[in-house]
Coordinates of C-alpha atoms and ligand atoms in Angstrom, one line a residue:
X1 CA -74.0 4.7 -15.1
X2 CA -75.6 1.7 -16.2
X3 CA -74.9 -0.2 -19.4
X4 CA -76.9 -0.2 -22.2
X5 CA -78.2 -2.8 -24.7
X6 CA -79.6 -1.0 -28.0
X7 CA -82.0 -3.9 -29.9
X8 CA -82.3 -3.9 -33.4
X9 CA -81.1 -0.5 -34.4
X10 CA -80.3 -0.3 -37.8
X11 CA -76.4 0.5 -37.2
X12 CA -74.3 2.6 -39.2
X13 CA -71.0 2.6 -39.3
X14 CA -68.2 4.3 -41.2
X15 CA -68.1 0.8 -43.4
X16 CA -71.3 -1.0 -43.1
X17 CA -75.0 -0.9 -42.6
X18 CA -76.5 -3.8 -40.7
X19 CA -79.6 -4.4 -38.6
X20 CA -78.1 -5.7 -35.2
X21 CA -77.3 -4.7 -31.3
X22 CA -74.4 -2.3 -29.5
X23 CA -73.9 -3.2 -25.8
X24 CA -72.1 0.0 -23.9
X25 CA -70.7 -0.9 -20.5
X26 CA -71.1 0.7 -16.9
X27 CA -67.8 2.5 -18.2
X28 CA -69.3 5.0 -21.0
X29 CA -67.5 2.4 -23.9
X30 CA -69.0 -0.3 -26.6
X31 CA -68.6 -3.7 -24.9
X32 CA -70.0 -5.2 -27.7
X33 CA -71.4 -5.0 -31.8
X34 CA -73.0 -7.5 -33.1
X35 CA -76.6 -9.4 -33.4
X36 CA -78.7 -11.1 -31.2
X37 CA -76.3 -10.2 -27.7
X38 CA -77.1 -10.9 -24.5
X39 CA -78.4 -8.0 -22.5
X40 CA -77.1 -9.1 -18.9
X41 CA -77.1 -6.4 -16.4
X42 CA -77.6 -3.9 -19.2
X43 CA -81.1 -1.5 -19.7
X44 CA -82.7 -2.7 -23.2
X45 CA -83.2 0.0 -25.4
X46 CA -85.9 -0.8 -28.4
X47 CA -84.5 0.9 -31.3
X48 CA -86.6 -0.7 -34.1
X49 CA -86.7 1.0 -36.9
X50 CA -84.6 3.7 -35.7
X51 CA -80.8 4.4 -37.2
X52 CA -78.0 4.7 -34.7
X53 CA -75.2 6.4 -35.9
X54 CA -72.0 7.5 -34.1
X55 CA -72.2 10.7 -32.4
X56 CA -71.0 13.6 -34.5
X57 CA -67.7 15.0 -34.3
X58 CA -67.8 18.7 -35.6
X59 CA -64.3 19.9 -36.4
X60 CA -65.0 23.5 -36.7
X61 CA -66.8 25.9 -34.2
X62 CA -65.8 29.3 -32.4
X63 CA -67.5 29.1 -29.3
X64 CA -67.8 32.3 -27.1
X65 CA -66.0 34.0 -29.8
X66 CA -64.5 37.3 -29.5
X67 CA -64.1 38.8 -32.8
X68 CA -63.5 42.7 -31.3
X69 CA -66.8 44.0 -32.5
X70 CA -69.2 41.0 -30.9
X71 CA -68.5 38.2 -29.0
X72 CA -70.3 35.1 -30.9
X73 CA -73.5 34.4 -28.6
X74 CA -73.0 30.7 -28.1
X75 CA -70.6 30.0 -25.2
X76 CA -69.4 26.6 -24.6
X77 CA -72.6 25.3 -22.4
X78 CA -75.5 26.8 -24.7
X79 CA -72.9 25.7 -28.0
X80 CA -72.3 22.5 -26.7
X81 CA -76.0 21.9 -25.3
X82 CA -77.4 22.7 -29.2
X83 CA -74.5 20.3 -30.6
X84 CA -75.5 17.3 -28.2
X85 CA -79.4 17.7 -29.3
X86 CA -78.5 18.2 -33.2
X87 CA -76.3 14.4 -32.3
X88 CA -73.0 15.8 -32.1
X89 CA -71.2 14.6 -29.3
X90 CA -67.5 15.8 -30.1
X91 CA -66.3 19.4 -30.9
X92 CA -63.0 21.1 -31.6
X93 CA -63.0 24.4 -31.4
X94 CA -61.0 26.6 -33.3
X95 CA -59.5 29.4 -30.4
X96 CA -60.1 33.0 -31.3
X97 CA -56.8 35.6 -31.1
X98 CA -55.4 36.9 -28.2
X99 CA -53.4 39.8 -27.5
X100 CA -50.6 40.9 -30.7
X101 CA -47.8 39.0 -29.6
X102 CA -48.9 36.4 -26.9
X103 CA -47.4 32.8 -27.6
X104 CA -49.5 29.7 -28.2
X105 CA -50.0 28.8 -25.1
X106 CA -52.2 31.7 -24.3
X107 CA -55.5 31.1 -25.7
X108 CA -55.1 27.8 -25.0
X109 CA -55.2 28.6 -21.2
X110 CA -58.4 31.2 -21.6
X111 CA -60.2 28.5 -23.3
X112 CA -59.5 25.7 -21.0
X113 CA -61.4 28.3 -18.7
X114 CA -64.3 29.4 -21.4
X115 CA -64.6 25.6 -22.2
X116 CA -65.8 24.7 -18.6
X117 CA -69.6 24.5 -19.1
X118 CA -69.1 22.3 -22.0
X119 CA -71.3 19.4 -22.2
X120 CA -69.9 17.4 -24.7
X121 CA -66.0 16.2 -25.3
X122 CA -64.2 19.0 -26.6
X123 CA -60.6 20.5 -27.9
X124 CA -59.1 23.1 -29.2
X125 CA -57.0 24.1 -32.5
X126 CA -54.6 26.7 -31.7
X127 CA -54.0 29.7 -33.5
X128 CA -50.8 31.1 -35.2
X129 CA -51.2 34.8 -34.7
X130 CA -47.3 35.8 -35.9
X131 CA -44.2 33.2 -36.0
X132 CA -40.7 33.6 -34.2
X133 CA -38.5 31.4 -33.0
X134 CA -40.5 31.3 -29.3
X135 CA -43.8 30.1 -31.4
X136 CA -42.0 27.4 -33.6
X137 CA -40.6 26.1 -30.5
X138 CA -43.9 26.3 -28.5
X139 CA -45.8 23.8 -31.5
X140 CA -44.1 21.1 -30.1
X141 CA -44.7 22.0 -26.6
X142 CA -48.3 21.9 -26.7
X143 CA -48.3 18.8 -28.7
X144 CA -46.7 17.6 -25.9
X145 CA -47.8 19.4 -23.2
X146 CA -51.7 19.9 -24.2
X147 CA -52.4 17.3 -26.6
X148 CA -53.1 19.9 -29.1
X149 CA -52.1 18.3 -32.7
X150 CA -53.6 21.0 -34.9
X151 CA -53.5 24.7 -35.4
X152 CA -54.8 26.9 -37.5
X153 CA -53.3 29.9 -40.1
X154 CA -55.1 32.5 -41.6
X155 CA -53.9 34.5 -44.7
X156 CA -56.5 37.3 -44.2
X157 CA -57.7 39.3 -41.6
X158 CA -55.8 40.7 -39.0
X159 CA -53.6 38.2 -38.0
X160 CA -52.9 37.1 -41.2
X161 CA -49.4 35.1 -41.9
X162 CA -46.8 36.0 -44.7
X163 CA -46.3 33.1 -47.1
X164 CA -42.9 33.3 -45.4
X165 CA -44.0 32.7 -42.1
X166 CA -46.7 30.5 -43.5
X167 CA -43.4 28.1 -44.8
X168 CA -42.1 28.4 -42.0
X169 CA -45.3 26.9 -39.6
X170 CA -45.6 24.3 -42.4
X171 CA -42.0 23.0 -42.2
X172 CA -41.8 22.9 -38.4
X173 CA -45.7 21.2 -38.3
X174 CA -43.9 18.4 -41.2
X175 CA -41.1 17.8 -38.1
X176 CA -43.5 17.5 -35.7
X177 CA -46.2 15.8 -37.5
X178 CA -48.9 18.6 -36.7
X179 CA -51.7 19.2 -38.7
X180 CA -51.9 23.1 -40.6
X181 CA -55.4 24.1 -41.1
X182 CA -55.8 27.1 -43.1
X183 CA -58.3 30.1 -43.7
X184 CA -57.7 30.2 -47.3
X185 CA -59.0 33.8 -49.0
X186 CA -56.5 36.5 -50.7
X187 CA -56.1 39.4 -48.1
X188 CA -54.8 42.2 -50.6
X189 CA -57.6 41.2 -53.1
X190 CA -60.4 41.2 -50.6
X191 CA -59.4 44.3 -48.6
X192 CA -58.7 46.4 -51.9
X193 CA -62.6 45.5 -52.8
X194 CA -63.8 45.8 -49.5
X195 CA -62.0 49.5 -49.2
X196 CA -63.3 50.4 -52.5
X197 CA -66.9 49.3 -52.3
X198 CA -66.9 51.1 -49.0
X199 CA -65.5 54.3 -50.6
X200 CA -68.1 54.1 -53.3
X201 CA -71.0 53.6 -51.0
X202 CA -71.7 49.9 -52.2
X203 CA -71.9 48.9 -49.3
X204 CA -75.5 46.4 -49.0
X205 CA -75.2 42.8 -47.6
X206 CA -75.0 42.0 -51.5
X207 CA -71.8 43.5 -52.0
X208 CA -70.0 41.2 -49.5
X209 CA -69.7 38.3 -52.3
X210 CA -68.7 40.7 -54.7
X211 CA -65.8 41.7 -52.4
X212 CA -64.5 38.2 -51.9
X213 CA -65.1 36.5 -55.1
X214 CA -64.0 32.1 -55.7
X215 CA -60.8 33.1 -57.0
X216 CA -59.9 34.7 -54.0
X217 CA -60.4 31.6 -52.2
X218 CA -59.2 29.3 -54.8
X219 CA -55.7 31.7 -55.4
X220 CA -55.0 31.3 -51.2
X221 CA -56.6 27.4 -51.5
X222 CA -53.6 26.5 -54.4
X223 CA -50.9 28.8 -52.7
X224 CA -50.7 26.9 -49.4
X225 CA -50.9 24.2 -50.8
X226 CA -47.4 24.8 -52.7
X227 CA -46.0 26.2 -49.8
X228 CA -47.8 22.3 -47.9
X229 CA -46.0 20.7 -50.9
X230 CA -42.4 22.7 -50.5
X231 CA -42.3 22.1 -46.7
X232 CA -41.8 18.6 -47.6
X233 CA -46.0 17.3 -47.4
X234 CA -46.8 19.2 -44.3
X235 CA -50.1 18.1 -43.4
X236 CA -52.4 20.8 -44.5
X237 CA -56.4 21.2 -43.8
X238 CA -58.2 23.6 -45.8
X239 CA -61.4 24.6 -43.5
X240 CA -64.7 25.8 -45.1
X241 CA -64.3 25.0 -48.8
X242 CA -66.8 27.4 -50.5
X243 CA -65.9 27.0 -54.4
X244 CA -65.5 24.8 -57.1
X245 CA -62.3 26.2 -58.2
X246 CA -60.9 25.8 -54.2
X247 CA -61.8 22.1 -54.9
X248 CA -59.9 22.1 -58.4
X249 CA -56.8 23.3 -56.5
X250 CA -57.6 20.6 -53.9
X251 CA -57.5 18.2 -56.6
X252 CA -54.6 19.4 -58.3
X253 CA -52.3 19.1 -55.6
X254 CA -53.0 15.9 -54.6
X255 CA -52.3 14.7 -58.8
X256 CA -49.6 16.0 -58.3
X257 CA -48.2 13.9 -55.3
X258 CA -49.4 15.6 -52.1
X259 CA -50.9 13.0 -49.6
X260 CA -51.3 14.8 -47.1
X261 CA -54.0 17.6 -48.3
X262 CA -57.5 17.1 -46.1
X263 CA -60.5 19.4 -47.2
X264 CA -63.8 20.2 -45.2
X265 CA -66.6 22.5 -46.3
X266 CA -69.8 23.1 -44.1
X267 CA -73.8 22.9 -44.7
X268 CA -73.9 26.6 -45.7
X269 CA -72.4 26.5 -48.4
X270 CA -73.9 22.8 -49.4
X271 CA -77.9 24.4 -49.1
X272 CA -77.6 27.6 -49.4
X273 CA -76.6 30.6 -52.4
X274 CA -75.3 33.6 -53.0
X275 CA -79.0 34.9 -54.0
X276 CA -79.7 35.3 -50.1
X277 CA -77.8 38.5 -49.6
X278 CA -80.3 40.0 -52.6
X279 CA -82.7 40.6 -49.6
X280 CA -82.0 44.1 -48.9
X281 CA -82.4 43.6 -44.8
X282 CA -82.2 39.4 -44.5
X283 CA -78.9 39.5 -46.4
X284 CA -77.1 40.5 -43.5
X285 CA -77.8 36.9 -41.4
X286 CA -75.3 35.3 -44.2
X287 CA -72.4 38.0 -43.9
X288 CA -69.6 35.3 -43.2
X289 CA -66.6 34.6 -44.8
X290 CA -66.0 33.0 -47.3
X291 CA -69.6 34.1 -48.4
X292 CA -72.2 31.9 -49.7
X293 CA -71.2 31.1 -53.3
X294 CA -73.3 30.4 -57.0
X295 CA -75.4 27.3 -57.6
X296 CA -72.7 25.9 -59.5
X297 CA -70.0 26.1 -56.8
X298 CA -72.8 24.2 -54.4
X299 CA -72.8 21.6 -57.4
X300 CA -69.1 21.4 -57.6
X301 CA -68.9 20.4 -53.4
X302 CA -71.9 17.7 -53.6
X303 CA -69.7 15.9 -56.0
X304 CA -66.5 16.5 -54.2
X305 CA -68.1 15.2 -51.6
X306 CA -69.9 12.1 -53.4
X307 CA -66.0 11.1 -54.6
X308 CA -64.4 11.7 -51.5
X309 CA -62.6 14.7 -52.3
X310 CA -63.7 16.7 -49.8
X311 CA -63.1 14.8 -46.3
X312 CA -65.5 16.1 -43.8
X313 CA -67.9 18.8 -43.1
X314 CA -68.1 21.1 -40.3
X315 CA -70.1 23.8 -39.5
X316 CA -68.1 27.0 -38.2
X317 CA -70.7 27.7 -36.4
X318 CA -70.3 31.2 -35.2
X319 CA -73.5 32.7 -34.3
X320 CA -74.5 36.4 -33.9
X321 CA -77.8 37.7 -32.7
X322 CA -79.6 39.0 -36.2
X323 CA -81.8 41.4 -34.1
X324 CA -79.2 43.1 -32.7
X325 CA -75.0 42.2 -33.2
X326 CA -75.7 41.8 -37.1
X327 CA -77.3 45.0 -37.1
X328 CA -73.9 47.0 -36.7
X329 CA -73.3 46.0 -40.9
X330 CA -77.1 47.4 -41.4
X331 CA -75.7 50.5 -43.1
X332 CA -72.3 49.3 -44.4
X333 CA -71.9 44.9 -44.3
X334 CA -67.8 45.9 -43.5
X335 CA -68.9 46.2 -40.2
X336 CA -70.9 43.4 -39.9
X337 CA -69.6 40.2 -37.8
X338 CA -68.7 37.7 -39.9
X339 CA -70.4 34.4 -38.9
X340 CA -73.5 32.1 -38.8
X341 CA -74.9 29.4 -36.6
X342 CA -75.2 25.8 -37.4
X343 CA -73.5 23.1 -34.8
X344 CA -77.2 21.7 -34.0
X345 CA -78.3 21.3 -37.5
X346 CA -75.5 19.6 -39.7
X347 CA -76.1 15.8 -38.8
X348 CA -79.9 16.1 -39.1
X349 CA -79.2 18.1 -42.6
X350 CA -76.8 16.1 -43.7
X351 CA -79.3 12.4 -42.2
X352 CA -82.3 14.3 -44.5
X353 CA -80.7 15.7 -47.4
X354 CA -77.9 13.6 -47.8
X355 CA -79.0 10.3 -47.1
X356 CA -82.7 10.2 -47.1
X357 CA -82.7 12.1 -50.3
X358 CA -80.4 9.2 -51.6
X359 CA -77.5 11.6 -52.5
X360 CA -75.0 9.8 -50.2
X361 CA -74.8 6.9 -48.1
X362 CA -75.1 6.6 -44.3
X363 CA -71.0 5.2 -44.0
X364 CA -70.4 8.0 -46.2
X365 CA -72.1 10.4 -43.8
X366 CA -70.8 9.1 -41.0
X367 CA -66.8 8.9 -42.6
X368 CA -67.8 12.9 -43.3
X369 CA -69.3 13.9 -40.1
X370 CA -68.0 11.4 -37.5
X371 CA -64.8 9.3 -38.5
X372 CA -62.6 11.3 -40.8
X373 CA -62.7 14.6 -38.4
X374 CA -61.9 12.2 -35.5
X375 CA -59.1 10.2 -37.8
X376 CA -57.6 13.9 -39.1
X377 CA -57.9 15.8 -35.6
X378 CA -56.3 12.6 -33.7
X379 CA -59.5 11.2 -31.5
X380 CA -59.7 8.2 -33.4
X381 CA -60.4 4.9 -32.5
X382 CA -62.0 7.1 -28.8
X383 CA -64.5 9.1 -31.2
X384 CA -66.2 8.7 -34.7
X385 CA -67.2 5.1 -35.2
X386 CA -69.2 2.4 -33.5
X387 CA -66.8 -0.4 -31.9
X388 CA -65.6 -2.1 -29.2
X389 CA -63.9 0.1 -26.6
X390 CA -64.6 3.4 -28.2
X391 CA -66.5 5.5 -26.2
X392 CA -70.2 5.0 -26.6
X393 CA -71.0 8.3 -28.6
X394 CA -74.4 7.3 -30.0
X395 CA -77.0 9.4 -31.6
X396 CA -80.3 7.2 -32.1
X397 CA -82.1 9.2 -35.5
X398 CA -85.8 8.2 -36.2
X399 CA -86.4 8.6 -39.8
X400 CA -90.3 8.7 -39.7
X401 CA -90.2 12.1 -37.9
X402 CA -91.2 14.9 -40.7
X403 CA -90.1 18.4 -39.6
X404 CA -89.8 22.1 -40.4
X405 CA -86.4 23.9 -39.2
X406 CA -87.5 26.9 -36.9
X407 CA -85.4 28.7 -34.5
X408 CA -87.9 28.4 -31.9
X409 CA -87.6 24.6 -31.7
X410 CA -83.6 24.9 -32.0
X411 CA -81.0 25.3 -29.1
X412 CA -78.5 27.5 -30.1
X413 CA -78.6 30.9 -28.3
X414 CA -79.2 33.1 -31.3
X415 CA -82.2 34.4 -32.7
X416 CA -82.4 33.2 -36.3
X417 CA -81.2 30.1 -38.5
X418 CA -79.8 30.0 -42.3
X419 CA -82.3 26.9 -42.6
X420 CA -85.7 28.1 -41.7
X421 CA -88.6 26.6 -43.1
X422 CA -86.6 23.8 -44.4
X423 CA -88.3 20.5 -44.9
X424 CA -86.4 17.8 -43.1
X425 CA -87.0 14.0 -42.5
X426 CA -85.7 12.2 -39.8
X427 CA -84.6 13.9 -36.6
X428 CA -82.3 13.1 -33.6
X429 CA -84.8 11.1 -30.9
X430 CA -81.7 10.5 -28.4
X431 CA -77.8 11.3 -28.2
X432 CA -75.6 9.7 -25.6
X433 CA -72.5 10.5 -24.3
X434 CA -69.6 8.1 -23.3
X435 CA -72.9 5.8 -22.8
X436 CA -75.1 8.3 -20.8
X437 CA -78.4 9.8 -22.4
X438 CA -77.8 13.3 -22.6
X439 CA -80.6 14.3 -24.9
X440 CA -83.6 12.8 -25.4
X441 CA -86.6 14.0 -27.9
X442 CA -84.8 17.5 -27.7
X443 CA -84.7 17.9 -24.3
X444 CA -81.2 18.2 -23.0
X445 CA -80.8 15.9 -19.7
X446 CA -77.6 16.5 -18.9
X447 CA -75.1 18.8 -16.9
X448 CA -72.8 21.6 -17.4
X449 CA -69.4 20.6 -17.4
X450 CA -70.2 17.4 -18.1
X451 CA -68.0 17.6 -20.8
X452 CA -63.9 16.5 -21.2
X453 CA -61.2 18.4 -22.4
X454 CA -59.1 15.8 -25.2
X455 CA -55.8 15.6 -25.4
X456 CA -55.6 14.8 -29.2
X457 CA -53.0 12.2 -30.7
Ligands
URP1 O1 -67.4 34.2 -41.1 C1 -66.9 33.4 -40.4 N1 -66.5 32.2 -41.0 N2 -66.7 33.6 -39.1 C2 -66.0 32.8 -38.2 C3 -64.6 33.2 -38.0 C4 -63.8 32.6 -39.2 O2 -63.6 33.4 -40.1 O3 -63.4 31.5 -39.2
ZN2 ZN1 -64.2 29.3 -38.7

């Protein structure tokens, strides 16, 4: 691979905005940062006028999904391929369940096998399916063993934890210094609605936010927080915030002493409302959970975000053909999969919307979607920032390019996007990974399995 001298980018980093060079090395790092540096042996890149930016580091996709009644239609290589073109180089997947009963280590194995074809850096959450003895004692050994640093709790669906058993993840991941992300939505609440709208044959795409309203989230949000907060300040990670009142019991915990409370929330429920699931046959290609939420709760997040409240944003991307897998909730949205793409359009959303539309900084963005999800999820100093001897992980955005979203110019194997016919400005001309040009004006250039597994810190 040859080293790389990029000329007078404009350079963000997570704390500053400068107009200057990176130098990456014949070894996929940043040799050098800085203005006016010597090229040497090193292939000039002219990136006047352009903004290079870390490459993204999405903490939240389910590729090659199985959810029981579809299988989520990006795998790791077409997932992976549409991240790299959209400028995120990093992903950590959150593992699906396995069989009732089977340990940790279980998924972990299949997806060290699904994740093959990836072609981006990549690793995996685990999952918490039931607690025992054998599972508390098996956090620590894939720590150790795998490099795997977070897992993940749900308190609804079918694998749902007891706040018992929740306390009892919570405590041991304190001990051992892992991070608990949770899937925060009150089961008994949501399937008592969701039986009784079925029963009473309200069963349209529009129901689905009826049958999981905010305080459902916000109720499960505040309770494992207490239960973060009673373990002793576990380190706790709420994943796709959806609603202001979520947020408030975000806030609330941390007034009251918790440091170690981390909140994401993703583009959907940034851009887009509850109003979508009016359309009587659309409204099915925003069935996902939580559901899409009131102008007001969108409000809420931009300024959680603006002050830092909210850490980073992901995308839980989770992507079901419309045409066909989505169509099993056309009669009844119960049976729908839950889920929505996203991986290859929250840096260029967040580049147009965000920064171009002057609601947030470039360091901001790139502390949201690059350093804070590589900081939390142990991949920092490696991934997230521009510096010396961190991998070179560069996406090169030109901010002249004016652009409509449609799923024909996208790369994520699915057949519709949430974002189509949105107006953006400023698109990825070039990603690189560890230093090698892997996409270049959205053509993908580089190999399956090109990709490495991280063992996270
Ligand atoms: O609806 C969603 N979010 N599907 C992905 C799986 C999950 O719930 O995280
Ligand atoms: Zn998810």
């Amino acid at each position: 691979m040859s080293a790389l001298l990029f000329r007078n980018a404009v350079v963000a980093t997570a704390g500053r905005v400068f107009t200057g060079d990176v130098l990456t090395g014949a070894d996929g790092r940043i040799a050098a940062v800085g203005e006016g540096l010597d090229a040497g042996d090193a292939t000039v890149v002219d990136a006047s006028g352009k903004y290079l930016l870390p490459g993204g580091v999405d903490p939240h996709t389910h590729f090659d999904l199985d959810v029981g009644i579809a299988r989520a239609s990006d795998d790791f290589y077409t997932g992976s391929v549409a991240a790299a073109c959209g400028g995120t180089t990093t992903i950590i997947d959150h593992v699906g369940f396995g069989p009732p009963g089977c340990g940790l280590f279980h998924q972990i194995e299949e997806y060290h096998r699904l994740a093959r074809p990836s072609v981006v850096d990549y690793g995996f959450h685990g999952v918490l399916q039931h607690v025992d003895d054998g599972v508390l004692a098996d956090m620590e050994r894939l720590r150790d063993r795998e490099g795997v640093t977070s897992l993940k709790l749900y308190l609804t669906y079918d694998f749902k934890l007891n706040d018992a058993d929740a306390f009892r993840v919570l405590r041991r991941a304190r001990e051992l210094g892992i991070t608990v992300c949770a899937h925060c939505e009150n089961d008994g609440v949501v399937s008592l609605l969701r039986r009784e709208m079925a029963e009473a044959g309200r069963t349209a795409a529009r129901h689905h936010p009826l049958s999981r309203p905010p305080l459902t989230e916000a109720e499960a949000v505040g309770r494992f927080l207490a239960l973060a907060a009673m373990a002793g300040d576990a380190k706790a990670y709420i994943v796709h915030l959806s609603t202001r009142r979520g947020l408030d019991a975000i806030r609330e915990a941390r007034v009251n002493g918790q440091a170690n409370v981390m909140a994401e929330t993703c583009p959907q429920y940034l851009f887009l409302d509850d109003s979508l699931y009016d359309d009587p046959k659309e409204g099915l290609k925003y069935i996902m959970s939580p559901p899409l939420r009131k102008p007001a709760d969108q409000a809420a997040l931009w300024e959680g975000l603006r002050r830092e409240d909210i850490d980073t944003v992901g995308t839980d991307h989770c992507p079901f053909f419309f045409k066909t897998q989505k169509q099993a909730g056309a009669d009844n949205f119960t049976l729908c999969p839950n889920g929505a793409p996203g991986v290859e359009l929250r840096m260029p959303l967040l580049f147009s919307e965000g920064f171009m539309k002057g609601r947030l900084s470039l360091p901001h963005i790139v502390r949201m979607c690059c350093l804070r999800p590589a900081e939390i999820f142990g991949v920092a100093p490696q991934k997230g920032d521009i510096r010396p001897g961190a991998d070179a992980d560069l996406v090169l955005f030109d901010p002249t390019i004016e652009w409509t979203v449609d799923i024909d110019r996208l790369h994520e194997n699915v057949d519709y996007t949430p974002y189509q016919g949105m107006r953006l400005t400023g698109a990825p001309a070039a990603t690189y990974s560890r230093g090698e040009l892997v996409v270049e004006n959205g053509i993908f250039k580089g190999e399956a399995g090109r990709g490495k597994y991280l063992r996270r810190k």
